[in-house]
Every structure is written in structure tokens, then in C-alpha cells.
Coordinates of C-alpha atoms in Angstrom, one line a residue:
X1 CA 102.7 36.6 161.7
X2 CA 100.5 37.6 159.1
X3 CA 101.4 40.2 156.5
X4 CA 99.0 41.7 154.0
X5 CA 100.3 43.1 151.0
X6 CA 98.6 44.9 147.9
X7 CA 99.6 44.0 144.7
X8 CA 102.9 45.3 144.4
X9 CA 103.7 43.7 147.7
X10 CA 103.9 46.7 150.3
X11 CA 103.0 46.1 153.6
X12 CA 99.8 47.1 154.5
X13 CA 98.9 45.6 157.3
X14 CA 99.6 42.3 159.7
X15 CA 98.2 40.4 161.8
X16 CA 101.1 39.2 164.9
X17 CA 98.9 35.9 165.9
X18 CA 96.5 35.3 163.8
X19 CA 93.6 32.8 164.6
X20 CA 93.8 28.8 164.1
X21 CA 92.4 29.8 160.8
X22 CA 94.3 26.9 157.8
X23 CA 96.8 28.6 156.1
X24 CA 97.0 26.8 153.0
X25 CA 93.2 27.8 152.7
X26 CA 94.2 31.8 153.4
X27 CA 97.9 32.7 152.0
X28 CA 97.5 34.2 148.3
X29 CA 99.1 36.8 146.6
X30 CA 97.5 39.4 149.4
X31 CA 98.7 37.7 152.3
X32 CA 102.0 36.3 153.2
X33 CA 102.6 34.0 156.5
X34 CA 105.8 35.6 158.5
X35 CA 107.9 34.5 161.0
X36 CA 110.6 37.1 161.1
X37 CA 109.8 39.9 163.3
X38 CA 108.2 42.8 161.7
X39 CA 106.6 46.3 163.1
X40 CA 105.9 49.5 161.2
X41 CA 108.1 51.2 163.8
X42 CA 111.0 50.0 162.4
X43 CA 113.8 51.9 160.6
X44 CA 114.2 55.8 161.2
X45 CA 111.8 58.6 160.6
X46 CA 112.8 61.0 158.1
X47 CA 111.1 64.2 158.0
X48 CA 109.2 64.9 155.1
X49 CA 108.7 60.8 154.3
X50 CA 106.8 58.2 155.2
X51 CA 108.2 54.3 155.8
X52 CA 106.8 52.4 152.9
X53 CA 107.3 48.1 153.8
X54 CA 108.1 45.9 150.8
X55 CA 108.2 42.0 150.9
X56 CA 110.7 41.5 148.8
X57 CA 110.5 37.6 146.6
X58 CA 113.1 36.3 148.7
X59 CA 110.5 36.7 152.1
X60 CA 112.9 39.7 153.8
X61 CA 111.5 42.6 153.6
X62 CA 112.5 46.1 152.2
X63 CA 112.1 49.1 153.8
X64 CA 111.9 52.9 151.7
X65 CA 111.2 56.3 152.2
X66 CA 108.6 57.8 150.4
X67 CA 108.0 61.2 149.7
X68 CA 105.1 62.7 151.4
X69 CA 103.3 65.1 149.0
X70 CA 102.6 68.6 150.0
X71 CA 99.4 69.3 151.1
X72 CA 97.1 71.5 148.3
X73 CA 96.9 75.2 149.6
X74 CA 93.0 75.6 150.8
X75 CA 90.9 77.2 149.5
X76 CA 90.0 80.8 149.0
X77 CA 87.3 82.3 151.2
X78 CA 85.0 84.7 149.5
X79 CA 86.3 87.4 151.0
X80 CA 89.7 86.4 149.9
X81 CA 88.7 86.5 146.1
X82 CA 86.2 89.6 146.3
X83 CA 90.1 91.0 146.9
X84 CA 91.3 89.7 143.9
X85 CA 89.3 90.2 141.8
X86 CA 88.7 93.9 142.9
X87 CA 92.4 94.3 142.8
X88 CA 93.1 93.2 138.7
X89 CA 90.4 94.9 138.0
X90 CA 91.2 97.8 139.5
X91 CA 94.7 97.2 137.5
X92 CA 93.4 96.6 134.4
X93 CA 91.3 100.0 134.6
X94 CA 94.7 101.9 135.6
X95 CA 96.4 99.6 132.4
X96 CA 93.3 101.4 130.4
X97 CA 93.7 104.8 131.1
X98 CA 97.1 104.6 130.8
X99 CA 97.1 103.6 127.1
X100 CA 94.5 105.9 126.3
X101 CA 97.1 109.1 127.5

């Protein structure tokens, strides 16, 4: 098996039976020839994390959970702001008047 790892050696992807391509000529510090067994299915899912694969330097690998970052609220329509801004402004008129009593 072929793993492919970025630079701080997570999984990223692998290859079960590669070609008859010459190893010695391919392995580097992005790839990693295997033969353990290995599937991204492996280990539990958690909810809220994703499975992160590490090769560790002794050629087992590590498996963690990594937190999966909230999503960034979408954004407003126009409609929605025309709202808001009506609103504080209508606020800030009322916060007027009312200093001016």
C-alpha cells in the first residue's frame, strides 16, 4: 500500500495496489510504502470531529480527532439589513429625543 502524506505526515491519501511503478525511484518524504492494513474508516466517528491519520516515525500510524470548525453564519440578505439598519436608526432617533426632554 501506498500512503501519501503532507508535510507533517497526515494521511492524505493511498493508494491499496499501486502500479509496478520502482519504489526506490517514488517513496520521499510525501509518500510512504505500507504494508499494514489501513482505511480512513477506521476508528470511531465522533460527532462534531473529523478522523485526522498520522504516520507516526516508527511506520504505525496515529489516529486523532480533530475539531470540525463551525460553519460562518451566511450572509445577510438585503432585506435582512434594510431591517437593521432601519431598526438602530429608528433607535438612535428615539435615544435623541429622549435627551433633548
Amino acid at each position: 500500500m501506498l500512503l501519501f502524506l503532507d508535510r507533517n505526515r497526515k494521511i492524505i491519501a493511498y493508494k491499496k495496489t499501486p502500479d509496478s511503478t520502482d519504489y526506490s525511484k517514488v517513496l520521499d518524504e510525501e509518500k510512504f510504502f505500507y504494508t499494514g492494513e489501513f482505511s480512513f474508516f477506521m476508528g470511531d466517528d465522533k460527532q462534531g470531529f473529523e478522523k485526522a491519520f498520522y504516520l507516526k516515525e516508527d511506520g504505525t500510524i496515529r489516529l486523532e480527532y480533530e475539531a470540525i470548525p463551525p460553519e460562518p453564519a451566511p450572509p445577510l440578505s438585503e432585506q435582512e439589513q434594510i431591517a437593521i439598519d432601519t431598526a438602530l436608526n429608528v433607535e438612535y432617533i428615539a435615544c435623541l429625543m429622549e435627551a433633548n426632554l
